[in-house]
Amino acid sequence: MTETHAADVLAIYQLGIDEGNATFETAAPSWPAFDKAKLPDHRWVAVGAAGGQVLGWVAATAVSSRCVYAGVVEHSVYVHPKARGLGVGGALLEKLIASTEAAGIWTIQSGIFPENTASLALHARAGFRVIGTRERVAQQYGVWRDVVLLERRSSVAG
């Protein structure tokens, strides 16, 4: 994922935001803010064969600056609505898992709304497990929302 993908990446992010079950965010950030927040070695796009359009993306962020958490990242994965069901999300998670394991990262985690059953199923297929639910963790448009916490522990790192 590079700046050449910025417009497509942020557009897909905004589509996910607009659907209401992907994130607490209300608007995609600017590219400089997005770029700064994501780990450069652990962010990927899936590009379609016809025209090179971005079909989806995955990116990781550090969970903490404390050295004891150096092997723990949080990730997001977004797929364009027209590319869902085609294996894009699974391929992106496979790429993320490979890059993080090669870097010695031992835990990938994420928080997903329980209503986002497609994302929960995708993550289960990729080896993530539910570790709990944060009930009424925050409000979205005046409604309290729960978040399911998931993690995938590396079988080779850590």
Coordinates of C-alpha atoms in Angstrom, one line a residue:
M1 CA 0.0 0.0 0.0
T2 CA 1.5 3.3 -1.1
E3 CA 0.3 6.8 -1.7
T4 CA -0.7 5.8 -5.3
H5 CA -3.4 3.7 -3.7
A6 CA -4.6 6.5 -1.3
A7 CA -7.8 7.6 -3.1
D8 CA -9.0 4.0 -3.5
V9 CA -8.0 2.9 0.1
L10 CA -9.7 5.9 1.7
A11 CA -12.8 5.5 -0.5
I12 CA -13.2 1.9 0.5
Y13 CA -12.7 2.9 4.2
Q14 CA -15.4 5.5 3.8
L15 CA -17.8 2.9 2.3
G16 CA -17.2 0.7 5.3
I17 CA -17.8 3.7 7.7
D18 CA -21.0 4.6 5.9
E19 CA -22.4 1.0 6.3
G20 CA -22.3 1.6 10.1
N21 CA -20.9 -1.8 11.3
A22 CA -17.2 -1.4 10.6
T23 CA -15.8 1.2 12.9
F24 CA -16.7 4.0 15.4
E25 CA -15.0 6.5 13.0
T26 CA -17.4 8.8 11.2
A27 CA -15.1 9.9 8.3
A28 CA -12.0 8.5 6.7
P29 CA -8.9 10.5 7.7
S30 CA -6.6 12.3 5.3
W31 CA -3.9 10.2 3.6
P32 CA -1.1 11.7 5.7
A33 CA -2.9 10.8 8.9
F34 CA -3.7 7.3 7.7
D35 CA -0.2 6.8 6.4
K36 CA 1.4 7.9 9.6
A37 CA -0.8 5.6 11.7
K38 CA -0.2 2.4 9.8
L39 CA 2.9 0.2 10.0
P40 CA 4.7 0.4 6.7
D41 CA 5.7 -3.3 6.6
H42 CA 2.2 -4.6 7.5
R43 CA -0.2 -2.9 5.1
W44 CA -1.4 -4.3 1.8
V45 CA -3.9 -3.8 -1.0
A46 CA -5.6 -6.3 -3.2
V47 CA -5.7 -5.0 -6.8
G48 CA -8.1 -6.2 -9.5
A49 CA -6.6 -7.5 -12.7
A50 CA -8.8 -5.2 -14.9
G51 CA -7.6 -1.6 -14.5
G52 CA -5.7 -2.1 -11.3
Q53 CA -8.5 -0.9 -9.0
V54 CA -8.0 -1.5 -5.3
L55 CA -10.5 -4.2 -4.2
G56 CA -9.6 -4.1 -0.5
W57 CA -6.9 -3.3 2.0
V58 CA -5.5 -4.5 5.3
A59 CA -3.2 -2.5 7.6
A60 CA -1.8 -2.9 11.1
T61 CA -1.0 -0.4 13.9
A62 CA 1.1 -0.8 17.0
V63 CA -1.0 -1.3 20.1
S64 CA 1.5 0.4 22.3
S65 CA 4.9 2.1 22.3
R66 CA 6.0 0.0 25.3
C67 CA 8.6 -2.5 24.3
V68 CA 6.8 -5.4 26.0
Y69 CA 4.0 -5.0 23.3
A70 CA 6.4 -4.9 20.4
G71 CA 5.0 -8.2 19.1
V72 CA 1.3 -7.1 19.3
V73 CA -0.5 -5.3 16.5
E74 CA -4.1 -4.3 15.9
H75 CA -5.4 -4.5 12.3
S76 CA -8.2 -3.5 10.1
V77 CA -9.4 -5.1 6.9
Y78 CA -11.8 -3.5 4.4
V79 CA -13.1 -4.9 1.1
H80 CA -15.0 -2.9 -1.5
P81 CA -18.7 -4.0 -1.4
K82 CA -18.5 -5.1 -5.1
A83 CA -15.5 -7.4 -4.3
R84 CA -17.0 -9.1 -1.3
G85 CA -17.4 -12.9 -1.4
L86 CA -14.5 -13.2 -3.9
G87 CA -11.8 -14.2 -1.4
V88 CA -10.2 -10.7 -1.2
G89 CA -10.5 -10.4 2.6
G90 CA -9.0 -13.9 3.1
A91 CA -6.1 -13.2 0.8
L92 CA -5.4 -9.9 2.6
L93 CA -5.4 -11.5 6.0
E94 CA -3.1 -14.3 4.7
K95 CA -0.7 -11.6 3.5
L96 CA -0.9 -9.8 6.8
I97 CA -0.3 -13.0 8.8
A98 CA 2.7 -13.8 6.7
S99 CA 4.3 -10.4 7.1
T100 CA 3.7 -10.2 10.8
E101 CA 5.0 -13.7 11.5
A102 CA 8.1 -13.0 9.4
A103 CA 8.7 -9.9 11.6
G104 CA 8.3 -11.8 14.8
I105 CA 4.9 -10.4 15.8
W106 CA 3.2 -12.9 18.0
T107 CA -0.4 -11.4 18.3
I108 CA -2.7 -9.8 15.8
Q109 CA -5.8 -8.4 17.4
S110 CA -9.0 -6.6 16.3
G111 CA -12.3 -5.3 17.6
I112 CA -15.4 -6.1 15.5
F113 CA -19.0 -5.1 16.0
P114 CA -21.0 -8.3 16.7
E115 CA -23.4 -7.3 14.0
N116 CA -20.6 -7.6 11.4
T117 CA -21.1 -11.4 11.1
A118 CA -19.2 -11.5 7.7
S119 CA -16.1 -10.1 9.3
L120 CA -16.3 -12.4 12.3
A121 CA -16.6 -15.4 10.0
L122 CA -13.7 -14.2 7.9
H123 CA -11.5 -13.8 10.9
A124 CA -12.5 -17.2 12.3
R125 CA -11.5 -18.8 8.9
A126 CA -8.1 -17.1 9.2
G127 CA -7.5 -18.5 12.7
F128 CA -8.6 -15.7 14.9
R129 CA -10.4 -16.6 18.1
V130 CA -12.9 -14.6 20.2
I131 CA -11.3 -13.6 23.5
G132 CA -14.3 -11.6 24.8
T133 CA -16.8 -8.8 24.3
R134 CA -16.5 -5.3 25.5
E135 CA -20.1 -4.4 26.3
R136 CA -21.3 -0.9 25.7
V137 CA -17.8 0.2 25.1
A138 CA -18.7 3.4 23.2
Q139 CA -21.5 5.2 21.5
Q140 CA -22.0 5.5 17.8
Y141 CA -24.6 8.1 16.7
G142 CA -26.1 8.0 20.2
V143 CA -26.4 4.2 20.5
W144 CA -24.2 2.2 22.8
R145 CA -22.2 -0.5 20.9
D146 CA -20.5 -3.7 21.9
V147 CA -17.2 -4.8 20.4
V148 CA -16.0 -8.4 20.0
L149 CA -12.3 -8.8 20.7
L150 CA -10.4 -11.2 18.5
E151 CA -6.8 -12.3 18.4
R152 CA -4.6 -14.6 16.3
R153 CA -1.5 -15.9 18.0
S154 CA 1.4 -16.8 15.8
S155 CA 2.4 -20.4 15.7
V156 CA 6.0 -19.5 14.7
A157 CA 6.7 -16.2 16.5
G158 CA 6.7 -15.4 20.2

